Tab-separated table of C-alpha atoms in Angstrom:
chain	number	residue	atom	x	y	z
A	950	UNK	CA	66.519	151.524	158.644
A	951	UNK	CA	65.448	154.444	160.816
A	952	UNK	CA	63.854	154.373	164.253
A	953	UNK	CA	61.198	156.942	165.129
A	954	UNK	CA	63.676	159.213	166.923
A	955	UNK	CA	65.964	159.233	163.870
A	956	UNK	CA	63.127	160.227	161.570
A	957	UNK	CA	61.990	162.991	163.919
A	958	UNK	CA	65.513	164.412	163.966
A	959	UNK	CA	66.161	164.146	160.228
A	960	UNK	CA	62.772	165.308	158.897
A	961	UNK	CA	61.976	168.905	159.877
A	962	UNK	CA	58.363	168.590	158.715
A	963	UNK	CA	57.765	165.953	161.371
A	964	UNK	CA	58.995	168.346	164.074
A	965	UNK	CA	57.006	171.328	162.845
A	966	UNK	CA	53.917	170.658	165.033
A	967	UNK	CA	56.219	170.769	168.078
A	968	UNK	CA	57.449	174.297	167.409
A	969	UNK	CA	56.396	176.659	170.197
A	970	UNK	CA	55.284	173.736	172.360
A	971	UNK	CA	56.648	172.509	175.663
A	972	UNK	CA	57.902	169.008	174.978
A	973	UNK	CA	58.466	166.236	177.540
A	974	UNK	CA	60.392	163.035	176.914
A	975	UNK	CA	59.763	159.601	178.454
A	976	UNK	CA	63.083	157.789	178.121
A	977	UNK	CA	65.652	155.362	179.530
A	978	UNK	CA	69.286	154.407	178.718
A	979	UNK	CA	68.357	152.739	175.402
A	980	UNK	CA	66.679	155.920	174.152
A	981	UNK	CA	69.453	156.756	171.709
A	982	UNK	CA	69.809	157.789	168.086
A	983	UNK	CA	71.547	155.862	165.317
A	984	UNK	CA	74.888	157.379	166.359
A	985	UNK	CA	74.171	156.540	170.035
A	986	UNK	CA	73.455	160.114	171.137
A	987	UNK	CA	70.889	160.065	173.924
A	988	UNK	CA	67.502	161.320	172.752
A	989	UNK	CA	67.443	164.065	175.399
A	990	UNK	CA	70.636	165.596	174.031
A	991	UNK	CA	69.570	165.131	170.415
A	992	UNK	CA	66.170	166.763	170.917
A	993	UNK	CA	67.609	169.712	172.842
A	994	UNK	CA	70.159	170.189	170.056
A	995	UNK	CA	67.363	170.583	167.480
A	996	UNK	CA	66.083	173.616	169.380
A	997	UNK	CA	62.947	171.975	170.744
A	998	UNK	CA	61.770	173.271	174.112
A	999	UNK	CA	62.296	170.112	176.179
A	1000	UNK	CA	60.631	171.112	179.441
A	1001	UNK	CA	60.568	167.832	181.396
A	1002	UNK	CA	61.779	164.253	181.360
A	1003	UNK	CA	59.975	161.159	182.639
A	1004	UNK	CA	61.551	157.829	183.563
A	1005	UNK	CA	59.887	154.368	183.637
A	1006	UNK	CA	60.748	151.405	185.878
A	1007	UNK	CA	64.510	151.154	186.542
A	1008	UNK	CA	64.788	154.911	186.014
A	1009	UNK	CA	65.935	157.275	183.282
A	1010	UNK	CA	69.470	156.203	184.086
A	1011	UNK	CA	68.608	152.486	184.249
A	1012	UNK	CA	70.485	152.161	187.511
A	1013	UNK	CA	68.063	150.109	189.605
A	1014	UNK	CA	68.470	146.351	189.284
A	1015	UNK	CA	65.361	144.660	190.575
A	1016	UNK	CA	61.586	144.969	190.644
A	1017	UNK	CA	60.004	147.216	193.292
A	1018	UNK	CA	63.155	149.357	193.547
A	1019	UNK	CA	61.810	152.880	193.208
A	1020	UNK	CA	63.376	155.866	191.473
A	1021	UNK	CA	63.145	159.386	192.932
A	1022	UNK	CA	62.321	162.597	191.098
A	1023	UNK	CA	65.324	164.845	190.516
A	1024	UNK	CA	66.554	167.808	188.492
A	1025	UNK	CA	68.584	167.059	185.382
A	1026	UNK	CA	72.113	168.294	186.149
A	1027	UNK	CA	72.858	169.244	182.534
A	1028	UNK	CA	69.698	171.064	181.470
A	1029	UNK	CA	68.062	171.934	184.785
A	1030	UNK	CA	64.708	170.442	183.817
A	1031	UNK	CA	62.603	168.315	186.180
A	1032	UNK	CA	62.872	164.545	185.869
A	1033	UNK	CA	59.750	162.733	187.066
A	1034	UNK	CA	59.783	159.097	188.083
A	1035	UNK	CA	56.899	156.876	186.978
A	1036	UNK	CA	58.194	154.114	189.212
A	1037	UNK	CA	58.592	155.860	192.541
A	1038	UNK	CA	55.964	157.541	194.678
A	1039	UNK	CA	53.607	157.237	191.687
A	1040	UNK	CA	53.117	154.902	188.717
A	1041	UNK	CA	50.815	157.293	186.870
A	1042	UNK	CA	51.714	160.869	185.937
A	1043	UNK	CA	50.320	163.394	188.395
A	1044	UNK	CA	48.571	166.641	187.625
A	1045	UNK	CA	51.700	168.515	188.689
A	1046	UNK	CA	53.963	166.683	186.258
A	1047	UNK	CA	51.361	166.815	183.472
A	1048	UNK	CA	51.380	170.590	183.779
A	1049	UNK	CA	55.016	170.814	182.653
A	1050	UNK	CA	54.427	170.030	178.954
A	1051	UNK	CA	52.049	170.186	175.996
A	1052	UNK	CA	53.269	167.097	174.129
A	1053	UNK	CA	55.097	164.084	175.515
A	1054	UNK	CA	57.398	162.044	173.292
A	1055	UNK	CA	57.711	158.382	174.310
A	1056	UNK	CA	61.018	156.895	173.179
A	1057	UNK	CA	61.256	153.561	174.991
A	1058	UNK	CA	62.889	150.384	173.745
A	1059	UNK	CA	60.503	147.570	174.635
A	1060	UNK	CA	61.098	143.797	174.525
A	1061	UNK	CA	57.687	142.690	173.240
A	1062	UNK	CA	56.233	141.115	176.380
A	1063	UNK	CA	53.063	142.043	178.305
A	1064	UNK	CA	54.807	141.905	181.665
A	1065	UNK	CA	57.614	144.301	180.697
A	1066	UNK	CA	56.208	147.355	182.415
A	1067	UNK	CA	56.911	149.956	179.722
A	1068	UNK	CA	53.706	148.729	178.055
A	1069	UNK	CA	51.690	149.594	181.163
A	1070	UNK	CA	53.455	152.940	181.538
A	1071	UNK	CA	52.405	153.758	177.970
A	1072	UNK	CA	48.772	153.087	178.914
A	1073	UNK	CA	49.001	155.189	182.065
A	1074	UNK	CA	50.487	158.113	180.123
A	1075	UNK	CA	47.740	157.857	177.498
A	1076	UNK	CA	45.066	157.863	180.202
A	1077	UNK	CA	46.623	160.877	181.947
A	1078	UNK	CA	46.987	162.720	178.632
A	1079	UNK	CA	43.322	162.110	177.863
A	1080	UNK	CA	42.367	163.520	181.261
A	1081	UNK	CA	44.589	166.595	180.996
A	1082	UNK	CA	44.229	167.366	177.291
A	1083	UNK	CA	47.843	166.617	176.350
A	1084	UNK	CA	49.298	165.130	173.178
A	1085	UNK	CA	51.242	161.848	173.085
A	1086	UNK	CA	53.721	160.905	170.385
A	1087	UNK	CA	55.428	157.522	170.304
A	1088	UNK	CA	58.795	157.497	168.568
A	1089	UNK	CA	58.533	153.911	167.485
A	1090	UNK	CA	61.224	151.275	167.949
A	1091	UNK	CA	61.486	147.597	166.963
A	1092	UNK	CA	59.966	144.758	168.894
A	1093	UNK	CA	63.098	142.573	169.195
A	1094	UNK	CA	60.985	139.458	169.770
A	1095	UNK	CA	59.285	140.006	166.418
A	1096	UNK	CA	55.709	139.241	165.459
A	1097	UNK	CA	55.010	135.758	166.991
A	1098	UNK	CA	52.175	135.576	169.520
A	1099	UNK	CA	52.259	133.254	172.512
A	1100	UNK	CA	50.773	132.701	175.930
A	1101	UNK	CA	47.537	132.940	177.840
A	1102	UNK	CA	45.514	136.134	177.585
A	1103	UNK	CA	45.279	138.132	180.810
A	1104	UNK	CA	41.993	137.235	182.490
A	1105	UNK	CA	39.410	139.822	183.651
A	1106	UNK	CA	40.169	141.048	187.154
A	1107	UNK	CA	43.882	140.256	186.873
A	1108	UNK	CA	44.970	143.690	185.646
A	1109	UNK	CA	48.129	144.995	187.319
A	1110	UNK	CA	51.289	146.950	186.603
A	1111	UNK	CA	52.498	143.864	184.715
A	1112	UNK	CA	49.124	143.302	183.065
A	1113	UNK	CA	47.784	146.350	181.253
A	1114	UNK	CA	45.016	144.591	179.392
A	1115	UNK	CA	43.718	141.400	177.739
A	1116	UNK	CA	46.724	140.508	175.630
A	1117	UNK	CA	48.901	137.384	175.651
A	1118	UNK	CA	52.358	137.283	177.199
A	1119	UNK	CA	54.108	137.663	173.839
A	1120	UNK	CA	52.045	140.232	171.938
A	1121	UNK	CA	54.138	140.823	168.822
A	1122	UNK	CA	53.505	144.574	168.573
A	1123	UNK	CA	55.576	147.738	168.811
A	1124	UNK	CA	54.762	150.380	171.420
A	1125	UNK	CA	53.430	152.665	168.696
A	1126	UNK	CA	51.028	149.970	167.541
A	1127	UNK	CA	50.080	149.115	171.108
A	1128	UNK	CA	49.136	152.736	171.739
A	1129	UNK	CA	46.566	152.617	168.950
A	1130	UNK	CA	45.084	149.423	170.419
A	1131	UNK	CA	44.956	150.894	173.944
A	1132	UNK	CA	43.110	153.963	172.675
A	1133	UNK	CA	40.475	151.868	170.929
A	1134	UNK	CA	40.187	149.212	173.636
A	1135	UNK	CA	39.840	151.673	176.525
A	1136	UNK	CA	37.929	154.285	174.498
A	1137	UNK	CA	40.419	157.067	175.206
A	1138	UNK	CA	39.957	160.540	173.725
A	1139	UNK	CA	43.555	161.618	173.263
A	1140	UNK	CA	45.646	163.329	170.605
A	1141	UNK	CA	47.980	160.493	169.601
A	1142	UNK	CA	50.608	160.187	166.924
A	1143	UNK	CA	53.214	157.574	166.028
A	1144	UNK	CA	56.462	158.533	164.327
A	1145	UNK	CA	56.814	155.240	162.534
A	1146	UNK	CA	60.045	153.464	161.747
A	1147	UNK	CA	61.328	153.294	158.207
A	1148	UNK	CA	62.466	149.962	156.806
A	1149	UNK	CA	61.696	147.691	159.767
A	1150	UNK	CA	61.422	144.058	158.651
A	1151	UNK	CA	60.236	142.021	161.645
A	1152	UNK	CA	60.223	138.704	159.776
A	1153	UNK	CA	63.619	139.040	158.108
A	1154	UNK	CA	66.688	137.024	159.085
A	1155	UNK	CA	68.976	137.269	160.912
A	1156	UNK	CA	67.442	139.802	163.303
A	1157	UNK	CA	63.776	138.719	163.175
A	1158	UNK	CA	62.690	141.956	164.787
A	1159	UNK	CA	65.997	143.511	165.734
A	1160	UNK	CA	68.068	145.104	162.934
A	1161	UNK	CA	71.559	143.584	163.301
A	1162	UNK	CA	73.236	146.819	162.215
A	1163	UNK	CA	71.991	148.577	165.357
A	1164	UNK	CA	73.805	148.041	168.669
A	1165	UNK	CA	71.692	146.633	171.485
A	1166	UNK	CA	71.611	148.800	174.606
A	1167	UNK	CA	70.041	147.542	177.836
A	1168	UNK	CA	66.617	149.167	178.275
A	1169	UNK	CA	66.739	147.781	181.823
A	1170	UNK	CA	69.727	146.414	183.743
A	1171	UNK	CA	68.983	142.738	183.105
A	1172	UNK	CA	67.991	143.062	179.444
A	1173	UNK	CA	71.487	142.486	178.128
A	1174	UNK	CA	70.957	141.315	174.552
A	1175	UNK	CA	68.520	140.126	171.890
A	1176	UNK	CA	68.710	136.524	173.132
A	1177	UNK	CA	67.253	137.729	176.428
A	1178	UNK	CA	64.480	139.576	174.589
A	1179	UNK	CA	63.581	136.426	172.666
A	1180	UNK	CA	63.575	134.210	175.771
A	1181	UNK	CA	61.978	136.721	178.138
A	1182	UNK	CA	58.324	135.814	177.538
A	1183	UNK	CA	59.202	132.520	179.225
A	1184	UNK	CA	62.044	133.313	181.591
A	1185	UNK	CA	60.177	136.204	183.197
A	1186	UNK	CA	57.943	133.566	184.822
A	1187	UNK	CA	60.967	132.542	186.895
A	1188	UNK	CA	60.443	135.727	188.910
A	1189	UNK	CA	57.404	133.999	190.420
A	1190	UNK	CA	59.368	130.895	191.422
A	1191	UNK	CA	62.163	129.861	193.767
A	1192	UNK	CA	64.339	129.008	190.773
A	1193	UNK	CA	67.006	131.540	189.865
A	1194	UNK	CA	66.485	133.476	186.647
A	1195	UNK	CA	70.190	134.293	186.630
A	1196	UNK	CA	70.066	137.653	188.407
A	1197	UNK	CA	73.490	138.048	189.937
A	1198	UNK	CA	75.120	136.466	186.868
A	1199	UNK	CA	76.245	138.000	183.587
A	1200	UNK	CA	73.342	136.434	181.613
A	1201	UNK	CA	70.115	137.031	183.559
A	1202	UNK	CA	66.777	135.942	182.124
A	1203	UNK	CA	68.475	133.647	179.623
A	1204	UNK	CA	68.802	130.731	182.032
A	1205	UNK	CA	67.221	129.033	185.027
A	1206	UNK	CA	68.476	126.834	187.806
A	1207	UNK	CA	68.880	126.091	191.504
A	1208	UNK	CA	71.257	124.282	193.873
A	1209	UNK	CA	68.905	121.317	194.205
A	1210	UNK	CA	68.052	120.327	190.623
A	1211	UNK	CA	69.837	118.137	188.080
A	1212	UNK	CA	69.783	120.186	184.877
A	1213	UNK	CA	70.467	117.265	182.555
A	1214	UNK	CA	67.635	115.314	184.135
A	1215	UNK	CA	65.327	118.306	183.741
A	1216	UNK	CA	66.180	118.661	180.039
A	1217	UNK	CA	65.643	114.933	179.497
A	1218	UNK	CA	62.266	115.085	181.242
A	1219	UNK	CA	61.257	118.098	179.158
A	1220	UNK	CA	62.068	116.099	176.017
A	1221	UNK	CA	60.029	113.173	177.297
A	1222	UNK	CA	56.946	115.249	178.137
A	1223	UNK	CA	56.712	117.567	175.113
A	1224	UNK	CA	59.598	117.402	172.623
A	1225	UNK	CA	57.599	119.605	170.224
A	1226	UNK	CA	57.949	122.524	172.637
A	1227	UNK	CA	61.754	122.422	172.514
A	1228	UNK	CA	62.101	123.279	168.837
A	1229	UNK	CA	63.750	126.423	167.526
A	1230	UNK	CA	66.442	126.742	170.190
A	1231	UNK	CA	69.260	124.884	171.922
A	1232	UNK	CA	69.304	124.026	175.626
A	1233	UNK	CA	72.657	123.730	177.401
A	1234	UNK	CA	73.218	122.610	180.986
A	1235	UNK	CA	75.556	124.789	183.023
A	1236	UNK	CA	76.716	125.746	186.509
A	1237	UNK	CA	76.496	129.243	187.969
A	1238	UNK	CA	76.787	131.036	191.305
A	1239	UNK	CA	74.681	134.184	191.724
A	1240	UNK	CA	76.489	137.119	193.314
A	1241	UNK	CA	73.163	138.534	194.519
A	1242	UNK	CA	69.437	137.720	194.515
A	1243	UNK	CA	68.102	134.150	194.776
A	1244	UNK	CA	70.603	131.477	195.921
A	1245	UNK	CA	73.293	134.111	196.354
A	1246	UNK	CA	76.729	132.555	196.766
A	1247	UNK	CA	75.448	129.005	196.153
A	1248	UNK	CA	76.456	126.773	193.266
A	1249	UNK	CA	73.455	126.210	191.013
A	1250	UNK	CA	72.908	123.697	188.249
A	1251	UNK	CA	70.835	125.108	185.447
A	1252	UNK	CA	69.750	125.351	181.845
A	1253	UNK	CA	70.770	128.058	179.385
A	1254	UNK	CA	68.364	128.890	176.536
A	1255	UNK	CA	70.103	129.701	173.235
A	1256	UNK	CA	67.579	131.414	170.947
A	1257	UNK	CA	70.408	132.290	168.601
A	1258	UNK	CA	72.880	130.738	166.197
A	1259	UNK	CA	72.273	128.230	163.416
A	1260	UNK	CA	69.738	126.232	165.442
A	1261	UNK	CA	67.443	129.195	166.045
A	1262	UNK	CA	64.082	128.963	164.275
A	1263	UNK	CA	62.143	132.164	164.827
A	1264	UNK	CA	58.716	130.773	163.955
A	1265	UNK	CA	59.206	127.524	165.870
A	1266	UNK	CA	60.670	128.982	169.094
A	1267	UNK	CA	58.069	129.169	171.868
A	1268	UNK	CA	59.679	130.563	175.021
A	1269	UNK	CA	56.520	130.619	177.146
A	1270	UNK	CA	55.797	126.962	176.503
A	1271	UNK	CA	59.460	126.082	176.958
A	1272	UNK	CA	59.569	127.585	180.445
A	1273	UNK	CA	56.193	126.102	181.360
A	1274	UNK	CA	57.584	122.742	180.307
A	1275	UNK	CA	60.616	123.226	182.541
A	1276	UNK	CA	58.295	123.784	185.505
A	1277	UNK	CA	56.331	120.677	184.571
A	1278	UNK	CA	59.529	118.625	184.353
A	1279	UNK	CA	60.721	119.811	187.762
A	1280	UNK	CA	57.332	119.007	189.264
A	1281	UNK	CA	57.496	115.514	187.708
A	1282	UNK	CA	61.050	114.861	188.939
A	1283	UNK	CA	60.699	116.458	192.376
A	1284	UNK	CA	57.043	116.190	193.324
A	1285	UNK	CA	57.131	118.354	196.452
A	1286	UNK	CA	59.571	120.932	195.085
A	1287	UNK	CA	58.920	124.389	196.570
A	1288	UNK	CA	58.416	125.931	193.143
A	1289	UNK	CA	56.116	128.916	193.609
A	1290	UNK	CA	57.510	131.972	195.373
A	1291	UNK	CA	55.135	133.572	197.885
A	1292	UNK	CA	55.881	137.302	198.092
A	1293	UNK	CA	54.457	140.653	197.011
A	1294	UNK	CA	54.993	141.053	193.288
A	1295	UNK	CA	54.717	144.464	191.613
A	1296	UNK	CA	52.565	145.738	194.470
A	1297	UNK	CA	50.051	142.880	194.300
A	1298	UNK	CA	49.883	141.426	197.798
A	1299	UNK	CA	46.981	138.986	197.701
A	1300	UNK	CA	47.875	136.716	194.762
A	1301	UNK	CA	50.752	134.374	193.976
A	1302	UNK	CA	53.414	136.040	191.872
A	1303	UNK	CA	53.286	133.341	189.193
A	1304	UNK	CA	49.563	134.029	188.749
A	1305	UNK	CA	50.069	137.805	188.573
A	1306	UNK	CA	52.722	137.244	185.916
A	1307	UNK	CA	50.456	135.023	183.836
A	1308	UNK	CA	47.321	137.070	184.366
A	1309	UNK	CA	45.495	134.188	186.015
A	1310	UNK	CA	46.083	130.797	187.669
A	1311	UNK	CA	45.797	128.552	184.597
A	1312	UNK	CA	49.513	128.021	184.002
A	1313	UNK	CA	50.267	127.178	187.644
A	1314	UNK	CA	47.299	124.829	187.876
A	1315	UNK	CA	48.469	122.992	184.741
A	1316	UNK	CA	51.966	122.569	186.175
A	1317	UNK	CA	50.694	121.290	189.510
A	1318	UNK	CA	48.164	118.877	188.019
A	1319	UNK	CA	50.046	115.616	187.634
A	1320	UNK	CA	47.521	114.301	185.139
A	1321	UNK	CA	47.544	117.385	182.881
A	1322	UNK	CA	49.142	116.899	179.467
A	1323	UNK	CA	50.736	119.384	177.056
A	1324	UNK	CA	47.582	119.293	174.974
A	1325	UNK	CA	45.581	120.526	177.961
A	1326	UNK	CA	47.640	123.706	178.114
A	1327	UNK	CA	47.447	124.101	174.348
A	1328	UNK	CA	43.665	123.808	174.509
A	1329	UNK	CA	43.629	126.941	176.662
A	1330	UNK	CA	46.386	128.824	174.915
A	1331	UNK	CA	45.949	128.225	171.197
A	1332	UNK	CA	42.485	129.879	171.062
A	1333	UNK	CA	43.815	132.892	172.985
A	1334	UNK	CA	46.698	133.243	170.550
A	1335	UNK	CA	44.424	133.004	167.520
A	1336	UNK	CA	42.045	135.630	168.871
A	1337	UNK	CA	44.871	138.065	169.631
A	1338	UNK	CA	46.391	137.610	166.183
A	1339	UNK	CA	43.111	138.878	164.738
A	1340	UNK	CA	42.529	141.587	167.365
A	1341	UNK	CA	45.913	143.188	166.719
A	1342	UNK	CA	45.736	142.994	162.914
A	1343	UNK	CA	44.142	146.433	162.297
A	1344	UNK	CA	46.799	148.144	164.405
A	1345	UNK	CA	49.930	146.771	162.746
A	1346	UNK	CA	51.902	149.517	161.012
A	1347	UNK	CA	54.611	147.419	159.383
């Protein structure tokens, strides 16, 4: 198959509208071609006038580990062009940076989750392009989590840098498709084009979204593999808790744990409460000691989520429910456990992080309500998922 960048490079007719234009590129370390050449180098080599580069959260170089670690602007040492950070002094492109190009190419590998901030950066670029009369092209890439939809829809008034609009946690779209939905939903007047992939089969085994012939490259420092991308719609909620999500280990966002939980007891309680939410994956108890971040230097007992191997069932796996169930089990086993982390999250200072992540308080309230059953959460979530499946239908390109 071909990604959008590969088609743009191999089909001169696709590049023709860019001739004589100043072209910017929004990219990160995973912005590479089929032969692993970085898109900046490949585009310059075609003779295009690449006049500026933009970087999302974690930077063009992908060097910054955690949330709310800002990247500076700098000058590219190879080509001498300006590199503008969209996760530094600004989150939205400024008039100054918008003046450096005519068309911006967005070549970002996403992981298919509302909270992964490249989705929001896409919206902000579209809004700025509409204001300044610029063109936006998305060089489309696979959604490694595939097409399944899961999670509560972001509630009105809960928009943030990790909540670009009323979509569920696991949206099942590519960035190119999402751009079309943003334009319609927010009524944007912008020149927009998607260089679509060729041959992407999001429902086909064994990749179920990610073509196994393509190497996985971290789009952000803690997005180490496809298993992480599959689990992330659930494990990202750990960022709003005092449980470790595995930062400071070699497998972040594929596990959870803490020094003061019994992982085997947690798994057993999860099976007791809602065994139907554990299907499609394998849970394994483990020990780990983070070298940085939460519980640094302390021995933690935890649970590893294997959304891979013979036991993986792509349609059955529900990472958001799985992680919600883990919270519910911990609350049942340790009633006064200090679960919810109280700190500023992605520049939201007046709401609990877990609520910002979920786009409302419903998930947290379900966990904390001792009488609430799995069906109570489903009664909120299933209608949201059904609505989104229909809302997104006209925008699917594959």
